[in-house]
PDB file of C-alpha atoms in Angstrom:
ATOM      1  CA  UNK A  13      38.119 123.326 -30.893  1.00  0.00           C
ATOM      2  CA  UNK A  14      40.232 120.495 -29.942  1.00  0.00           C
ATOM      3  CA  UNK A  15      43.334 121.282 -27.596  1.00  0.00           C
ATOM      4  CA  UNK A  16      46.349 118.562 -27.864  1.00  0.00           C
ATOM      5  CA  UNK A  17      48.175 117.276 -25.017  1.00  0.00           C
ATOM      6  CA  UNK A  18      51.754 116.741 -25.477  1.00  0.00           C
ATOM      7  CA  UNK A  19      52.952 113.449 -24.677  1.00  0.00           C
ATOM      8  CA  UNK A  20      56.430 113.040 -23.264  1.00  0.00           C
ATOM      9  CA  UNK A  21      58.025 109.566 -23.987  1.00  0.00           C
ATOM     10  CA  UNK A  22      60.356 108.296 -21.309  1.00  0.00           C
ATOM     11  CA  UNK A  23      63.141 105.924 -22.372  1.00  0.00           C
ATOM     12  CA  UNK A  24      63.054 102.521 -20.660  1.00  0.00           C
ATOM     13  CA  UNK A  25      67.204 102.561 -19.942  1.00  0.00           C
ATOM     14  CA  UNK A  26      66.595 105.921 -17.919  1.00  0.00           C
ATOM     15  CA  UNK A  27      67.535 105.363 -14.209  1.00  0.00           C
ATOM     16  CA  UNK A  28      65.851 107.943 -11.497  1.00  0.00           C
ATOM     17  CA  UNK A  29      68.783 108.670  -8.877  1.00  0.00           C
ATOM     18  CA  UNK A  30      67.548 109.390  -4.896  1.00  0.00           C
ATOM     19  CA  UNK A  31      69.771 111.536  -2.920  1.00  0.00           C
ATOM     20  CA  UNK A  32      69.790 109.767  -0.028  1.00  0.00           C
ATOM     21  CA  UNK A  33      72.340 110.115   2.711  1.00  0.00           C
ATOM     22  CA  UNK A  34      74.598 106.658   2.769  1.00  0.00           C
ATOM     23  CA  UNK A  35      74.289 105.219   6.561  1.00  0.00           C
ATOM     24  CA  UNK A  36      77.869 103.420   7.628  1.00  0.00           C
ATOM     25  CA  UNK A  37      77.596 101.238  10.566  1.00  0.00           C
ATOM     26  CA  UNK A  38      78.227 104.252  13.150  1.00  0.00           C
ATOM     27  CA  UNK A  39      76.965 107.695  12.497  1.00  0.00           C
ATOM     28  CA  UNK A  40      80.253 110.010  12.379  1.00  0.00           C
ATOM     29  CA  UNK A  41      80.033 112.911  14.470  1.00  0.00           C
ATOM     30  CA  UNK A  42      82.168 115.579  13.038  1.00  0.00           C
ATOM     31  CA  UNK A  43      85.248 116.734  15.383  1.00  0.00           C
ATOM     32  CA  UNK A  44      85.907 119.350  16.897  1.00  0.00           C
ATOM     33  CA  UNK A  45      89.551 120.507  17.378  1.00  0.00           C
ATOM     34  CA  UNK A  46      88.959 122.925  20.187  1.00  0.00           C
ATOM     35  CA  UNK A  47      87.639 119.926  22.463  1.00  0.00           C
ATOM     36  CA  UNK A  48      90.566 118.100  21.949  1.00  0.00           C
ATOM     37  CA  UNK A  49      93.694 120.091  24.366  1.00  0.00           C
ATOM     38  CA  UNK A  50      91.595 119.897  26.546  1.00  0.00           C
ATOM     39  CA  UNK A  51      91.040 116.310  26.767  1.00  0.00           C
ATOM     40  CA  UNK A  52      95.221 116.473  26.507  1.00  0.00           C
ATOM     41  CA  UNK A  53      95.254 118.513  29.656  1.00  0.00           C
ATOM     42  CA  UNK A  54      92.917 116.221  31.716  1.00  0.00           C
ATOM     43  CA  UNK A  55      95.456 113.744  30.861  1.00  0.00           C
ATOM     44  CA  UNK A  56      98.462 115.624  31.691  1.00  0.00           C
ATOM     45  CA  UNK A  57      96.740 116.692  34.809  1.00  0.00           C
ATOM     46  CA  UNK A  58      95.766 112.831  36.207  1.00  0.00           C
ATOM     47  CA  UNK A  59      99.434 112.066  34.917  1.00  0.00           C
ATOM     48  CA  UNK A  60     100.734 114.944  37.200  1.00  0.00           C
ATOM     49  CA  UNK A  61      98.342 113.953  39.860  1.00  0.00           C
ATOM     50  CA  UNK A  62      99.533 110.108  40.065  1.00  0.00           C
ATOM     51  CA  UNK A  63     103.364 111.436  39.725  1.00  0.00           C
ATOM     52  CA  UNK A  64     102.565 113.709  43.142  1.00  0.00           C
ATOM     53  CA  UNK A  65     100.675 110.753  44.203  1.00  0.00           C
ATOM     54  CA  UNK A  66     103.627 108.343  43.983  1.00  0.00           C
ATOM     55  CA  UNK A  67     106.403 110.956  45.076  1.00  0.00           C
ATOM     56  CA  UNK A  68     103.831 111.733  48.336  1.00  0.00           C
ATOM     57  CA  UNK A  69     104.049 108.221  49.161  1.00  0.00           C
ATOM     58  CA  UNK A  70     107.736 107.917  48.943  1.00  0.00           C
ATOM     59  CA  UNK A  71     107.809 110.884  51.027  1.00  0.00           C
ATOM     60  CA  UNK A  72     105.823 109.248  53.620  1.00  0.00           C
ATOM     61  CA  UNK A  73     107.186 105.630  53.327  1.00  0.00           C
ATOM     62  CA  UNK A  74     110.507 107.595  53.607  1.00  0.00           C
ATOM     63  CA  UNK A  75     109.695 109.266  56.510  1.00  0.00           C
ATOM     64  CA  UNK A  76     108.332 106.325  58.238  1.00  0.00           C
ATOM     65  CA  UNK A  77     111.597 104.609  57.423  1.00  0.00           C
ATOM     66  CA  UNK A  78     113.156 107.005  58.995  1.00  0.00           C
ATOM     67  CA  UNK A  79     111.483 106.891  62.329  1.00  0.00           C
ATOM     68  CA  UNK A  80     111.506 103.760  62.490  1.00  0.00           C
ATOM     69  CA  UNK A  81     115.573 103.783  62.384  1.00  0.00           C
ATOM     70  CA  UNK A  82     115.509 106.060  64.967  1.00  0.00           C
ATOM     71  CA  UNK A  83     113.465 104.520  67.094  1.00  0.00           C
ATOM     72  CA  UNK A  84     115.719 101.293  66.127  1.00  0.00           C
ATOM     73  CA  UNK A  85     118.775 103.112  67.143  1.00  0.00           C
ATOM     74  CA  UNK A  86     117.233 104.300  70.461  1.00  0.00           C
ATOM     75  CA  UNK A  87     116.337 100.942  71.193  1.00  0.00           C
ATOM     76  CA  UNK A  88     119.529  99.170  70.495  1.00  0.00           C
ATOM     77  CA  UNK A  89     121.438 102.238  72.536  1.00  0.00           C
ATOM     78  CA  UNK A  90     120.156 100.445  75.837  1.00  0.00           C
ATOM     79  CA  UNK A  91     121.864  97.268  76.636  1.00  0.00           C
ATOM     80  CA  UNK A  92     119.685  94.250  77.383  1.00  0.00           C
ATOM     81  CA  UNK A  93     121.937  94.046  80.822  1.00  0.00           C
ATOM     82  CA  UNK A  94     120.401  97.483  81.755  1.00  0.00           C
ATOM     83  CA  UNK A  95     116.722  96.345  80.333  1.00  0.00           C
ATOM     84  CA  UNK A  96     116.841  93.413  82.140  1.00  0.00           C
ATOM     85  CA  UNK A  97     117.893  95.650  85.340  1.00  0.00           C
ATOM     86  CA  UNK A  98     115.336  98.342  84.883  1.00  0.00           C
ATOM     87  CA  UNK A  99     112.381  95.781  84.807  1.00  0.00           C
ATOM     88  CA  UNK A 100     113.961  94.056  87.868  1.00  0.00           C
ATOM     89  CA  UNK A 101     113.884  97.349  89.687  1.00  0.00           C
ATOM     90  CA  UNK A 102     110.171  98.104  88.930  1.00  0.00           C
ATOM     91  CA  UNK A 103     109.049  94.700  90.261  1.00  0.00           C
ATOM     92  CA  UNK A 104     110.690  95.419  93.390  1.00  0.00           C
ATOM     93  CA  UNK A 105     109.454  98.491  93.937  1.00  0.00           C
ATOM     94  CA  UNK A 106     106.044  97.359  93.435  1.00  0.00           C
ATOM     95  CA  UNK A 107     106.526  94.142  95.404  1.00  0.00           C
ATOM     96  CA  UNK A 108     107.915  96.263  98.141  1.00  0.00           C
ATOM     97  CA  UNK A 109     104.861  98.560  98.099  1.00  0.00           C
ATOM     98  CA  UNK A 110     102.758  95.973  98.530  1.00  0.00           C
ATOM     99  CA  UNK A 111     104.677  94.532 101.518  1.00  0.00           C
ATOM    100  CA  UNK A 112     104.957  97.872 102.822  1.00  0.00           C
ATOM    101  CA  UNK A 113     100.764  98.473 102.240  1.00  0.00           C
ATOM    102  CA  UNK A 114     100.134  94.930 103.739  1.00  0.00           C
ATOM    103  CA  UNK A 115     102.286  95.313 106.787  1.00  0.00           C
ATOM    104  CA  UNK A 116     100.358  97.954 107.806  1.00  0.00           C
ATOM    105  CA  UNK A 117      97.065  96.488 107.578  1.00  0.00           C
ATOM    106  CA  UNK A 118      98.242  93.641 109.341  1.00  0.00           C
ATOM    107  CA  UNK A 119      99.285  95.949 111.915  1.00  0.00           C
ATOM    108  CA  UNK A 120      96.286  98.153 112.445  1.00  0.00           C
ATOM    109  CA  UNK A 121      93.957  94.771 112.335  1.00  0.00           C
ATOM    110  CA  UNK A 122      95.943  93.312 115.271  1.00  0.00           C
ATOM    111  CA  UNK A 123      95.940  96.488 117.223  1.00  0.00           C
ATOM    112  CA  UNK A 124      92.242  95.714 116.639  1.00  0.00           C
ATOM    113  CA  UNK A 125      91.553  92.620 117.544  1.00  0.00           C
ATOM    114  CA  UNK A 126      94.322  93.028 120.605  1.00  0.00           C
ATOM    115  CA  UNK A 127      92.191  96.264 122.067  1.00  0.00           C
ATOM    116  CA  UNK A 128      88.908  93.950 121.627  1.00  0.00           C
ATOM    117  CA  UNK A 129      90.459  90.860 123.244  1.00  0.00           C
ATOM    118  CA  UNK A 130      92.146  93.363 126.093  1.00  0.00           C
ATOM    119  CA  UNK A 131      88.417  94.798 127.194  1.00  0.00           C
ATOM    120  CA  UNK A 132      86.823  91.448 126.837  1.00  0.00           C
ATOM    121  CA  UNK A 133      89.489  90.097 129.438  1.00  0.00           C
ATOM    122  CA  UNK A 134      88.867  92.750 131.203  1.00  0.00           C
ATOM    123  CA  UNK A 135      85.188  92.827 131.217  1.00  0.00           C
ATOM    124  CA  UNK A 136      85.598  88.976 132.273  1.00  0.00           C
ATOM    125  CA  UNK A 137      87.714  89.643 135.347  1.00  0.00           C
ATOM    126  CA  UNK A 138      85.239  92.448 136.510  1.00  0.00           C
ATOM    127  CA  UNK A 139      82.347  89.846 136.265  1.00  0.00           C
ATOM    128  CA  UNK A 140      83.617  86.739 137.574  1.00  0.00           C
ATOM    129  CA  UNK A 141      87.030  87.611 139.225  1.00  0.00           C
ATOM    130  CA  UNK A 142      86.786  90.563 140.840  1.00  0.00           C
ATOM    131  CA  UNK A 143      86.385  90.410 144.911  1.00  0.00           C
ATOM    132  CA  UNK A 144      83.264  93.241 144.677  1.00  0.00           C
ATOM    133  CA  UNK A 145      81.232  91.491 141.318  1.00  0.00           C
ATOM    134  CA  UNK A 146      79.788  94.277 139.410  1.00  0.00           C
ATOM    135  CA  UNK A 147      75.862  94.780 140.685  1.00  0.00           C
ATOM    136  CA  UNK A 148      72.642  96.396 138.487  1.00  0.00           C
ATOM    137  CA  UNK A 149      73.351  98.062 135.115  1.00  0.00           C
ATOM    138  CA  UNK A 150      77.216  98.300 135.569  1.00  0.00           C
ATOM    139  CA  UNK A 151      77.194  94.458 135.535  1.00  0.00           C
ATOM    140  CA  UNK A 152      74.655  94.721 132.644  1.00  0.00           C
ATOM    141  CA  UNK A 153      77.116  97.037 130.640  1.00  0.00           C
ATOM    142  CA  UNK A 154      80.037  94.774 130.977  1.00  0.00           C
ATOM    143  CA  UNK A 155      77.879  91.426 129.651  1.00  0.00           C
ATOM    144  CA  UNK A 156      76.774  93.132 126.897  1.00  0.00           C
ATOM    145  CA  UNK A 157      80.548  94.160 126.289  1.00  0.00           C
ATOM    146  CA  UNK A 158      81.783  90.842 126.322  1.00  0.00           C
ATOM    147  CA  UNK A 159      78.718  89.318 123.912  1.00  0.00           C
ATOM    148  CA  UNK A 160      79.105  92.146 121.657  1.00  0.00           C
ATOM    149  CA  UNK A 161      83.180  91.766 121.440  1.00  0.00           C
ATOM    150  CA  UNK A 162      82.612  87.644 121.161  1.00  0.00           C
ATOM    151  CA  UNK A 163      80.048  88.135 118.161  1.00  0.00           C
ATOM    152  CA  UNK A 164      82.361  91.051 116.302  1.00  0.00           C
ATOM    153  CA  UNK A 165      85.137  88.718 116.524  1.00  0.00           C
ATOM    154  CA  UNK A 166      82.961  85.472 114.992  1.00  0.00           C
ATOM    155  CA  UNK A 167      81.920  87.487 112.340  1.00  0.00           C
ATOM    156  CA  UNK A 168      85.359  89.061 111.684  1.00  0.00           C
ATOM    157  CA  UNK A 169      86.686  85.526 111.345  1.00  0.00           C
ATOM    158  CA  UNK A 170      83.583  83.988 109.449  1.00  0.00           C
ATOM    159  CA  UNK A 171      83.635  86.982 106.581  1.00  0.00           C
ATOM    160  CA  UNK A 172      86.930  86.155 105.760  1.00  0.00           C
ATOM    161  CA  UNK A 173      88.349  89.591 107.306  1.00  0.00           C
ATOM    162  CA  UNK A 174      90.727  87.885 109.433  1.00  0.00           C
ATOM    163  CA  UNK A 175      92.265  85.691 106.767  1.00  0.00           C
ATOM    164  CA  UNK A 176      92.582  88.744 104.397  1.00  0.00           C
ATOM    165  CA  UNK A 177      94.463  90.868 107.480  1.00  0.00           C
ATOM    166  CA  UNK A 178      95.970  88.919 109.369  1.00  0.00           C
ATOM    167  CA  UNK A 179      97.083  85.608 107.353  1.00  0.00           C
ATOM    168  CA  UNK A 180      98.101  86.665 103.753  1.00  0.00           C
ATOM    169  CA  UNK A 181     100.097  89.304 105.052  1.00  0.00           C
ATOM    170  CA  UNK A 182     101.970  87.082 106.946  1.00  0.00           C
ATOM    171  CA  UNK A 183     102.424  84.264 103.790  1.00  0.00           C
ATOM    172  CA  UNK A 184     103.464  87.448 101.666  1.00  0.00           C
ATOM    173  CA  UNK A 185     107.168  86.455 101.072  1.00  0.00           C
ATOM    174  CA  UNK A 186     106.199  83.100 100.994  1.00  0.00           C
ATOM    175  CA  UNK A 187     103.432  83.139  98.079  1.00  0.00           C
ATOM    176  CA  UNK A 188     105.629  85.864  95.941  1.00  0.00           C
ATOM    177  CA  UNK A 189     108.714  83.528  96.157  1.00  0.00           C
ATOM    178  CA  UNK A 190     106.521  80.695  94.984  1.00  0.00           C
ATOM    179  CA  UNK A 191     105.446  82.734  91.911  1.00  0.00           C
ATOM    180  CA  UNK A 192     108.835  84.306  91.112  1.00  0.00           C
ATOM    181  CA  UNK A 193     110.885  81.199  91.560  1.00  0.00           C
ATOM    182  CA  UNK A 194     110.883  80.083  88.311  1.00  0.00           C
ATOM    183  CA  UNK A 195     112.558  83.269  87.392  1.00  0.00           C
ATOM    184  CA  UNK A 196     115.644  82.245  89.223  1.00  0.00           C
ATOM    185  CA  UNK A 197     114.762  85.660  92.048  1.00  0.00           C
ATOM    186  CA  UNK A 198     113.847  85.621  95.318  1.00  0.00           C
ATOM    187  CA  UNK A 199     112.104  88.401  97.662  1.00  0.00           C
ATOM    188  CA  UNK A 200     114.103  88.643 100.965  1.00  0.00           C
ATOM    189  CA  UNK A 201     113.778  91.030 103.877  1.00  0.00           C
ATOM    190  CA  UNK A 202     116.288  93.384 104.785  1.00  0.00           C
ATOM    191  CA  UNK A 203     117.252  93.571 108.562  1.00  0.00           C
ATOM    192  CA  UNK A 204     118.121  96.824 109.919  1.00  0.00           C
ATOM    193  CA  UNK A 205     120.770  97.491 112.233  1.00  0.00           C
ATOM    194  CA  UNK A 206     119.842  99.138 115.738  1.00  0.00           C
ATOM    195  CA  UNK A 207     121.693 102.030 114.395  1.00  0.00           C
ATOM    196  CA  UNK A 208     119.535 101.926 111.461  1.00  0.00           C
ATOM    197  CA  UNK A 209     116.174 101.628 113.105  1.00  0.00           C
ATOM    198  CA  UNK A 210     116.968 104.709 115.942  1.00  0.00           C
ATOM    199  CA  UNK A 211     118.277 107.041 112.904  1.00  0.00           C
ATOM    200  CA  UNK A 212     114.789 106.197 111.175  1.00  0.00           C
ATOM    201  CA  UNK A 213     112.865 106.330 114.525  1.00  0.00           C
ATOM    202  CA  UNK A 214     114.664 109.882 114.930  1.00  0.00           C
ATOM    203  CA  UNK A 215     113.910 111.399 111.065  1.00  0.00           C
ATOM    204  CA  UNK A 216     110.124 110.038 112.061  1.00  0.00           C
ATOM    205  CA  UNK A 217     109.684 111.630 115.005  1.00  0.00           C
ATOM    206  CA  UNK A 218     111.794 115.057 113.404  1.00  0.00           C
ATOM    207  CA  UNK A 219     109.613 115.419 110.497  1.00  0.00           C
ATOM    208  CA  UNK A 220     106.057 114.948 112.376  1.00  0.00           C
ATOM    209  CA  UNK A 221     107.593 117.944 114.440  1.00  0.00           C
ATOM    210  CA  UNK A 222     108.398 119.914 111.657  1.00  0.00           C
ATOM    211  CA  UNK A 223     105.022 119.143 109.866  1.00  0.00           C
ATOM    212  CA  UNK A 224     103.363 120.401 113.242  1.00  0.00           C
ATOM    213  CA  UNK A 225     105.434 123.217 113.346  1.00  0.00           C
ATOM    214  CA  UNK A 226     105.032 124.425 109.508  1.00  0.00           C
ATOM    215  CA  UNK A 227     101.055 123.920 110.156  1.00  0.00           C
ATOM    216  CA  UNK A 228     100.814 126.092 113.446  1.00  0.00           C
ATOM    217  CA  UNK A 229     103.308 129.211 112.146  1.00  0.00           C
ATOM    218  CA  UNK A 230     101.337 129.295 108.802  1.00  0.00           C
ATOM    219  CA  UNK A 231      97.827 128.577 109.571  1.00  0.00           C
ATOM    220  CA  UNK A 232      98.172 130.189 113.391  1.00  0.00           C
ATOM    221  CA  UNK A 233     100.370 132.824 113.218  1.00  0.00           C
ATOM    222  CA  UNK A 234     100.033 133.485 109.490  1.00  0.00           C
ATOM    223  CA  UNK A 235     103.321 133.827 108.542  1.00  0.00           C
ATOM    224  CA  UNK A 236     104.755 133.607 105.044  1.00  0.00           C
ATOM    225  CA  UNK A 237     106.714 131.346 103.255  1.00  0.00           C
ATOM    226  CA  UNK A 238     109.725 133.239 103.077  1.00  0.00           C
ATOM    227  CA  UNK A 239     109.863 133.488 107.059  1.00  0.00           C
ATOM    228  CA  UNK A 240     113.343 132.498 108.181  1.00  0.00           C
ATOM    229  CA  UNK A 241     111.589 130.079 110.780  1.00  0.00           C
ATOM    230  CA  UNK A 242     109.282 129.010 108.669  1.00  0.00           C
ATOM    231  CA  UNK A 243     112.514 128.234 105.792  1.00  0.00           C
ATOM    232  CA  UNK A 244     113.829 126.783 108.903  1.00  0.00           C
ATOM    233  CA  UNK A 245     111.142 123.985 109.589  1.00  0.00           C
ATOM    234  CA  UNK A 246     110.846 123.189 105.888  1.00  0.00           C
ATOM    235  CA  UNK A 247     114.892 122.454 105.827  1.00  0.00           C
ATOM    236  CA  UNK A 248     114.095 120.099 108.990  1.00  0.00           C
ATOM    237  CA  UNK A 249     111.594 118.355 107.099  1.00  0.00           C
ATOM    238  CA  UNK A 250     113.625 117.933 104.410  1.00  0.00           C
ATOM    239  CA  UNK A 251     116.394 116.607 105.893  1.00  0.00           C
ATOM    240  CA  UNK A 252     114.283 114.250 107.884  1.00  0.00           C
ATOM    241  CA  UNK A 253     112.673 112.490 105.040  1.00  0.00           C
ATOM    242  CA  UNK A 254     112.705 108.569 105.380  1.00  0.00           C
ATOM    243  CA  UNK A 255     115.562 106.283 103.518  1.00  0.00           C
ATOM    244  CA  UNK A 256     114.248 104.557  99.976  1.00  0.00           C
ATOM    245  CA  UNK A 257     115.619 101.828  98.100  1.00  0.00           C
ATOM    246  CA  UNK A 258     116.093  98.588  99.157  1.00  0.00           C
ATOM    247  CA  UNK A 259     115.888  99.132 102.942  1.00  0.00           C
ATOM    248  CA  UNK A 260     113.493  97.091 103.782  1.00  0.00           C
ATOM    249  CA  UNK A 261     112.810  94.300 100.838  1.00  0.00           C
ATOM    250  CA  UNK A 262     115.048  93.374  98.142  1.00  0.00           C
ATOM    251  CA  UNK A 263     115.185  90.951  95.126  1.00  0.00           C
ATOM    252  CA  UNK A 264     118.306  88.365  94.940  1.00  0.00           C
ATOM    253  CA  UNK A 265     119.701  86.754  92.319  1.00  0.00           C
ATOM    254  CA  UNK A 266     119.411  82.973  92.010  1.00  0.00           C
ATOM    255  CA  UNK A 267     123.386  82.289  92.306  1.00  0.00           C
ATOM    256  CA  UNK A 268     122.883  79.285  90.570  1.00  0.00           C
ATOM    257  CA  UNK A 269     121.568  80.574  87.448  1.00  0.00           C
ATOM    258  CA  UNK A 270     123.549  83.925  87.738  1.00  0.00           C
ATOM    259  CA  UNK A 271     127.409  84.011  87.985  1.00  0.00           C
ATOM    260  CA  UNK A 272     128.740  86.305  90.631  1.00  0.00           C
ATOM    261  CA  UNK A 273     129.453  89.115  87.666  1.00  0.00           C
ATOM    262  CA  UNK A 274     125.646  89.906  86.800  1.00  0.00           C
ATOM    263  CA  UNK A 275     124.905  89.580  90.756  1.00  0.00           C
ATOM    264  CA  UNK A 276     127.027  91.914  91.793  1.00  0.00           C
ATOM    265  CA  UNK A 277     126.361  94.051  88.714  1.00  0.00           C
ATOM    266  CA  UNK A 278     122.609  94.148  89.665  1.00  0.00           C
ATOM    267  CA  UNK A 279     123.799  95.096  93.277  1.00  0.00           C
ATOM    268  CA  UNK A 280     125.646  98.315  91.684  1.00  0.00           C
ATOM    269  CA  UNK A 281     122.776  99.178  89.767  1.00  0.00           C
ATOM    270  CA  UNK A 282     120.166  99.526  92.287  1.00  0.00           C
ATOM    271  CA  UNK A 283     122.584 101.423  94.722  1.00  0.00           C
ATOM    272  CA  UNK A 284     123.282 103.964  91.933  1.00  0.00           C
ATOM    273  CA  UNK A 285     119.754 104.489  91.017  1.00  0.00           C
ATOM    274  CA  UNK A 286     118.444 105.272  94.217  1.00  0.00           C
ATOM    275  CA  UNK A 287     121.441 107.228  95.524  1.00  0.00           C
ATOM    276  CA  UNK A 288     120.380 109.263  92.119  1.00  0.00           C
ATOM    277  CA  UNK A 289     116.600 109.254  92.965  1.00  0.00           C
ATOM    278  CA  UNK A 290     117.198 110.334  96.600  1.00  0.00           C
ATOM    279  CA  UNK A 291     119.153 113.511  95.191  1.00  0.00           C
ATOM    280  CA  UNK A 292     116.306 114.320  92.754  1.00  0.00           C
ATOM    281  CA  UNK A 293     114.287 114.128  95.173  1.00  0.00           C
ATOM    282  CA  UNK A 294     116.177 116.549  97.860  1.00  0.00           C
ATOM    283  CA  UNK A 295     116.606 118.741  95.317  1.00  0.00           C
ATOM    284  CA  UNK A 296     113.034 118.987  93.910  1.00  0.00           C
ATOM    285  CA  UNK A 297     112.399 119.890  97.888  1.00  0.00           C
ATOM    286  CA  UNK A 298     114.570 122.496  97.956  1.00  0.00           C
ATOM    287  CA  UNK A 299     113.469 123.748  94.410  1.00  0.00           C
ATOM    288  CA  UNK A 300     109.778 124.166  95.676  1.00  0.00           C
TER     289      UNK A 300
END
């Protein structure tokens, strides 16, 4: 029994078509609308952000502006006459603390070296002098006096001490005029009156008594504050404090760089400003 295979004829013209996805040079990606507000809002936000940015900073540069007009207007409400004053006045106060600081040194190193040469002299009488020399350890006592004081005083002068105490002190105005000279000043010392120097020898002596006095009835007798004597000795001491301004140094005008106007204007100023300072400073006494 022969079976027959059916034989299916394809035409040549036939074409076979391939479903096959078309490639583009970028692979789309489909969209998705929901995505895109919010990309709308990011840029909304950054454009808020920069606007808050830039109105901060006008703010601020405002603000500096500001200040700085202020601080422009302050400035320029003080006349350079008055600038020029002010920084005068500090420089004399400072140049007449230091005269006042190296006065006393100079002072309390020749009260030194005067009590040293005084018991050397003495010690050299007593040993070669004196009608009855000095015999056995009392004789001993004065040699080694007179060595010791005769060594101190070498090394006092070899160290340098004696320069640093004793001469600078006394080349003080000299030195500071040389270095303030070519700003047309000059450091000059006042010259009291004998009025003057009793009054201030009288307010010394007056306030070291009421000092003494405030110690003993507070720390001695324990009284209070509000004691009448006790208010008493603090009113003593208060009206016994020592002059200030210019009453013992002062800096002068060169006259011929300054005409008689700003001289005498620098004159007023200084008065004023201590005659001011010495009432602050009565009444911040009384206050406390």
């Amino acid at each position: 029994m022969s079976v027959e295979i059916p034989v299916v004829k394809l035409d040549e013209d036939a074409t076979v078509f391939e479903e096959t996805p078309t490639k583009t040079g970028r692979d789309e990606l489909p969209r998705t609308p929901w995505l895109e507000p919010k990309q709308d809002e990011a840029h909304s936000r950054r454009g808020s952000s920069s606007n808050d940015a830039g109105t901060g900073g006008l703010r601020k540069r405002s603000g500096s502006r500001t200040s700085s007009g202020r601080r422009s207007r302050n400035s320029s409400s003080i006349s350079p006459a008055s600038m020029v004053f002010r920084n005068l006045l500090i420089l004399e106060d400072d140049l007449r603390s230091q005269s006042r600081r190296l006065r006393v040194l100079r002072l309390q190193f020749t009260a030194f070296l005067s009590t040293l040469a005084g018991i050397a002299a003495f010690s050299f009488y007593l040993l070669y002098f004196s009608d009855e020399p000095a015999q056995g350890v009392y004789r001993f006592i004065l040699q080694f006096s007179l060595l010791f004081i005769m060594i101190t005083v070498v090394l006092f002068h070899l160290s340098g001490q004696y320069k640093r105490t004793i001469i600078i002190p006394r080349r003080f105005f000299m030195s500071t005029n040389k270095g303030i000279r070519p700003f047309n000043l000059k450091l000059v010392k006042v010259h009291s009156t004998i009025d003057e120097k009793f009054t201030d020898l009288v307010r010394f002596i007056t306030r070291k008594i009421a000092y003494l006095n405030q110690w003993f009835l507070q720390k001695i007798l324990m009284l209070g504050e509000t004691n009448a004597v006790v208010q008493f000795w603090v009113g003593v001491a208060i009206r016994s404090q020592p002059r200030i301004g210019a009453v013992d140094v002062k800096l002068i005008l060169n006259p011929r760089a300054f005409n008689a106007e700003i001289r005498e204007g620098w004159e007023i100023y200084r008065d004023e400003f201590w005659a001011r300072e010495g009432a602050r400073r009565r009444k911040s006494n009384n206050s406390t």
